[in-house]
Amino acid sequence: MTKPRVKICGLTDPSHIDVAARAGAGYVGFVFFPKSPRNVSVADAAALATQVPVGVAKVALVVNADNAMLDILTETVPLDMLQLHGSETPERVSEVRARYGLPVMKAVGVSDETDLAAIDDYSTVADQLLVDAKPPKGADLPGGNGLAFDWTLLAGRKYWTKPWMLAGGLTPHNVAEAIHRTGAMQVDVSSGVESSAGVKDPALISQFISAAHAE
């Protein structure tokens, strides 16, 4: 049976990239959003990207980034995927995908069943989908808030037309249950493997990946 692929997001330390890769992560994510405690500069990300082994996808998380920002980012950092985590429209997703020639993952926030329709809308234009917990009103961060949503909303929906990834409130203690309940074959974690905001814990990274792969 194929093991779920794991994305460790919000990495800022090369040693944590090594831990994630050795534990079997399929993706590593770099955050380019100044309000986030996981924010990295383009220059720092370029250096971090050189530490990522072949076979592990390098993902840039951006929030409503304009072309000027994306131009600099894609020209400087060797990326494998762009993750659009803001209020980008399907039209903007198509534009970014065409302009930069990189696969695009679009994050969609979910709090109840009415939010699921947006996933279908974006599945026609994005290469992958990130199904995340919708942030609270007024929250500074569009993700990485450590919040989960009702996983039963996704039960039986593993056959969307595009690959999708489950995010939101996942930890080493609940990821196996989340995979079991949703059928997710990909999971994403950031705050759930941190000892404090923005500070990854190597032991939690390893534990999370082990737990995901055990399901």
XYZ file of C-alpha atoms in Angstrom:
215
model
C 0.000 0.000 0.000
C 1.234 3.474 -0.902
C 2.227 5.545 2.110
C 0.693 9.017 2.411
C 3.019 11.784 1.272
C 3.947 14.312 3.938
C 4.684 18.015 3.570
C 6.567 19.772 6.348
C 5.826 23.469 5.892
C 7.384 26.615 7.321
C 10.972 25.373 7.468
C 13.655 27.923 8.286
C 16.584 25.803 9.491
C 18.700 23.570 7.222
C 19.041 20.933 9.937
C 15.263 20.564 10.022
C 15.210 20.039 6.271
C 17.646 17.183 6.792
C 15.479 15.690 9.533
C 12.366 15.903 7.369
C 14.067 14.372 4.346
C 15.609 11.526 6.332
C 12.261 10.746 7.927
C 10.650 10.461 4.521
C 8.954 13.791 3.776
C 7.779 14.170 0.203
C 7.619 17.963 0.307
C 9.204 20.816 2.233
C 7.590 24.231 2.343
C 8.993 27.731 2.651
C 6.710 30.570 3.739
C 6.906 33.988 2.109
C 4.449 35.992 4.193
C 5.816 38.701 6.506
C 3.115 38.264 9.162
C 4.043 34.623 9.677
C 6.589 33.571 12.332
C 7.828 31.137 9.668
C 8.525 33.832 7.079
C 11.830 33.557 5.228
C 13.522 35.982 2.876
C 14.019 35.040 -0.751
C 17.775 34.972 -0.198
C 17.494 32.673 2.823
C 15.123 30.393 0.952
C 17.558 30.123 -1.931
C 20.207 28.905 0.510
C 17.799 26.519 2.223
C 16.703 25.068 -1.106
C 20.238 23.886 -1.811
C 19.947 21.629 1.247
C 16.877 19.797 -0.063
C 17.694 16.352 -1.452
C 16.642 15.309 -4.930
C 13.213 13.722 -4.809
C 11.831 16.041 -2.135
C 9.647 18.767 -3.656
C 10.373 22.379 -2.730
C 7.170 24.392 -2.277
C 6.828 28.160 -1.885
C 3.812 29.330 0.123
C 2.685 32.817 -0.897
C -0.371 34.886 -0.002
C -1.887 37.082 -2.715
C 1.586 37.655 -4.172
C 1.848 39.931 -7.185
C 3.878 39.159 -10.295
C 6.787 41.321 -9.135
C 7.175 39.194 -6.011
C 6.720 35.943 -7.891
C 9.206 36.999 -10.563
C 11.925 37.539 -7.954
C 10.990 34.382 -6.082
C 11.013 32.051 -9.052
C 14.160 33.570 -10.512
C 16.086 33.218 -7.242
C 14.838 30.044 -5.554
C 14.856 26.658 -7.330
C 11.256 25.651 -6.711
C 9.130 22.677 -7.699
C 5.720 24.111 -6.824
C 3.909 27.313 -5.879
C 1.305 27.164 -3.107
C -1.236 29.976 -3.308
C -2.643 30.443 0.186
C -4.545 33.693 -0.135
C -7.788 34.783 -1.787
C -6.525 34.110 -5.304
C -9.333 33.535 -7.806
C -9.392 30.595 -10.224
C -8.401 33.067 -12.930
C -5.344 34.130 -10.930
C -4.385 30.512 -10.365
C -4.476 29.925 -14.124
C -2.432 33.070 -14.736
C 0.270 32.086 -12.247
C 0.462 28.553 -13.600
C 0.845 29.794 -17.176
C 3.328 32.571 -16.372
C 5.780 30.554 -14.290
C 5.468 27.057 -15.709
C 5.380 25.522 -12.241
C 2.694 23.280 -10.745
C 0.335 25.271 -8.542
C -1.294 24.084 -5.324
C -4.278 26.162 -4.231
C -5.266 26.254 -0.578
C -8.983 26.225 0.192
C -10.243 26.971 3.705
C -13.035 24.755 5.043
C -15.262 25.229 8.067
C -18.495 23.617 6.861
C -19.960 21.817 3.864
C -20.703 25.037 1.980
C -16.970 25.606 1.573
C -16.461 22.392 -0.388
C -17.839 23.835 -3.631
C -14.755 26.033 -3.950
C -12.604 22.916 -4.089
C -14.428 21.824 -7.240
C -13.956 25.296 -8.736
C -10.210 25.303 -8.145
C -9.746 21.696 -9.211
C -10.254 22.773 -12.816
C -7.273 25.150 -12.748
C -4.833 24.006 -10.028
C -2.485 21.032 -10.186
C -3.118 20.177 -6.536
C -5.432 21.324 -3.754
C -4.688 21.963 -0.100
C -7.784 21.494 2.040
C -7.130 23.500 5.184
C -9.097 24.764 8.152
C -10.608 28.167 7.425
C -8.904 30.769 9.637
C -10.984 32.653 12.199
C -12.308 36.049 11.148
C -9.656 38.689 11.688
C -6.815 36.175 11.904
C -3.413 37.428 10.765
C -2.497 34.112 9.177
C -4.400 32.288 6.407
C -2.944 29.004 7.682
C -0.618 27.627 10.304
C -3.079 28.461 13.067
C -3.142 24.967 14.520
C -6.883 24.625 13.883
C -8.654 21.552 12.586
C -12.032 21.247 10.894
C -14.620 18.472 10.826
C -12.834 15.736 8.911
C -16.066 13.854 8.293
C -16.869 16.525 5.682
C -14.238 14.907 3.475
C -15.208 11.289 4.035
C -15.558 9.520 0.693
C -14.252 12.506 -1.277
C -10.802 11.172 -2.084
C -11.629 11.031 -5.765
C -11.495 14.708 -6.594
C -10.110 15.226 -10.072
C -6.793 16.556 -8.757
C -4.477 15.329 -5.994
C -5.290 16.943 -2.674
C -3.576 17.412 0.649
C -5.124 17.627 4.109
C -3.994 20.407 6.455
C -5.181 22.151 9.589
C -4.484 21.218 13.182
C -2.588 18.030 12.375
C -0.115 16.685 14.960
C 1.837 13.467 15.482
C -1.027 12.354 17.746
C -3.950 12.825 15.359
C -2.559 12.502 11.833
C -3.206 8.768 11.582
C -6.841 9.287 12.597
C -7.180 12.167 10.132
C -5.883 10.009 7.287
C -8.191 7.164 8.275
C -11.267 9.403 8.440
C -10.674 11.354 5.244
C -8.819 8.965 2.980
C -6.166 11.636 2.460
C -3.076 10.409 0.640
C -1.181 13.623 1.367
C -0.921 15.623 4.604
C 0.610 18.970 5.493
C 1.852 20.169 8.880
C 3.459 23.331 10.203
C 2.539 24.441 13.732
C 1.826 20.838 14.755
C 5.550 20.019 14.746
C 6.742 23.137 16.571
C 7.948 23.686 20.123
C 6.936 27.360 19.859
C 5.583 29.566 17.084
C 7.861 29.250 14.086
C 10.360 26.938 15.826
C 10.308 23.395 14.476
C 11.006 20.449 16.785
C 13.084 17.743 15.052
C 11.605 14.972 17.201
C 8.047 16.055 16.370
C 8.879 16.174 12.652
C 10.095 12.581 12.761
C 7.162 11.468 14.897
C 4.645 13.098 12.574
C 6.050 11.443 9.451
C 6.265 8.073 11.181
C 2.666 8.344 12.344
C 1.445 9.336 8.872
C 3.313 6.466 7.239
C 2.035 3.957 9.802
C -1.589 4.541 8.846
